Amino acid sequence: MAMSNVERIKKYREKIKKDKVKYEAVKAKDRIRFNSKKQKLTGASLAKFRIENKLRQQKYREHKKKRLVKKPPPDSFRNRQSFGKALKKTNSSLPKCDKKKVVIQHLAETYGLIPKSKHQCTTVQLADKLKNDVHNFYLRDDISYQLPGKKDTIVIKDDDGSRVTYQKQILFNNLRETYELFKEENDNVYISRSSFAELRPPFVIRKAALTHRNCLCLYPENICLLLKALDKYVAGKCCLSLETFTNSLVCSTNNEECMFSSCSLCEDFFIEKIQENVSDGNGKITWSQWIKENGHAEKKEFSGNVDEAFFLLKSKVEYFLFHVYIKREQSKYFEKLKTE
């Protein structure tokens, strides 16, 4: 069967394209013929030529776009059963932990497998009154004490740009115990421990920052040192901190009879909650104590078994509770005088 004109021209062009030199020569000759034809046109014939040329270019570009469109990749799975098995295997390998699920979700969003989430984080602002209450709580005499030295100062830049010099103050307790004291006095106020720590004034320094020069009262410090050594030998959390230890010994820290060891209900709390919960009384341990010699306090280490340390702790409990109650009542009275 004879070929049509379109088929012959197509075959001719494919043959010409194989020879690059001849193909470039044919294109140059065609450009000369096209330009000479265009120069001879005038008026309506020129306008018609331009319209036809424009339509031809549009048609060419549309065909070119269709050729450049990527064909979809062939399916990796031969049938639906193989795809189902692979899906089940992958699903069983996915993590069950919430943190790992967040990582998988982030990777899927990064590589465009799922659209990125538009969730915006919102933060809850603390009330100004609460911030002031926390600030004033840190400055109370029963929470922190002021260093007396001339060099114990710190310069802080205020919001208006002015610089103010403050005398350094040291916390009596660590941040966790200070936070528990604040919660105990403010039951109806909610604030997280991290927010409470962030609101600490810059000139109020943690106790651990100046351990080499702390001048604290010997009674609570010696109790605290014994609790650190005995904590792992006592079941429960009674010896976890000085505050929990004090609360576990009495019915109420605000009751004078309890703190003066005159209450019949809590007189045996030390034996019931602490001494009877000792796991290994014969275990060997070491503990530290502040000892006053020649007017100076020195920290010394002692060694012995657990029972010896507990008997030492028991001998200090009565005066310790008395001391804590007197100190707190004095601080309350001083705070009352400040407000009046």
mmCIF file of C-alpha atoms in Angstrom, residues 33 46 76 89 107 118 139 158 170 182 189 227 242 244 248 257 306 318 320:
data_model
loop_
_atom_site.group_PDB
_atom_site.id
_atom_site.type_symbol
_atom_site.label_atom_id
_atom_site.label_comp_id
_atom_site.label_asym_id
_atom_site.label_seq_id
_atom_site.Cartn_x
_atom_site.Cartn_y
_atom_site.Cartn_z
ATOM 1 C CA ARG A 33 12.684 30.801 2.660
ATOM 2 C CA LEU A 46 0.544 39.585 6.563
ATOM 3 C CA SER A 76 5.938 -2.232 42.315
ATOM 4 C CA LYS A 89 4.322 -5.919 57.645
ATOM 5 C CA LEU A 107 9.602 12.713 58.579
ATOM 6 C CA LYS A 118 -0.904 24.088 60.730
ATOM 7 C CA LEU A 139 12.546 37.644 99.243
ATOM 8 C CA ASP A 158 15.786 46.893 84.360
ATOM 9 C CA ILE A 170 20.780 32.826 99.232
ATOM 10 C CA PHE A 182 4.909 27.980 98.136
ATOM 11 C CA VAL A 189 -2.898 28.832 93.001
ATOM 12 C CA LEU A 227 18.919 12.546 105.552
ATOM 13 C CA LEU A 242 13.989 18.372 104.858
ATOM 14 C CA THR A 244 8.971 15.989 103.803
ATOM 15 C CA SER A 248 6.177 13.215 108.467
ATOM 16 C CA GLU A 257 2.260 21.231 120.687
ATOM 17 C CA VAL A 306 22.867 2.674 109.652
ATOM 18 C CA GLU A 318 13.284 17.267 119.245
ATOM 19 C CA PHE A 320 15.204 20.567 115.362
#
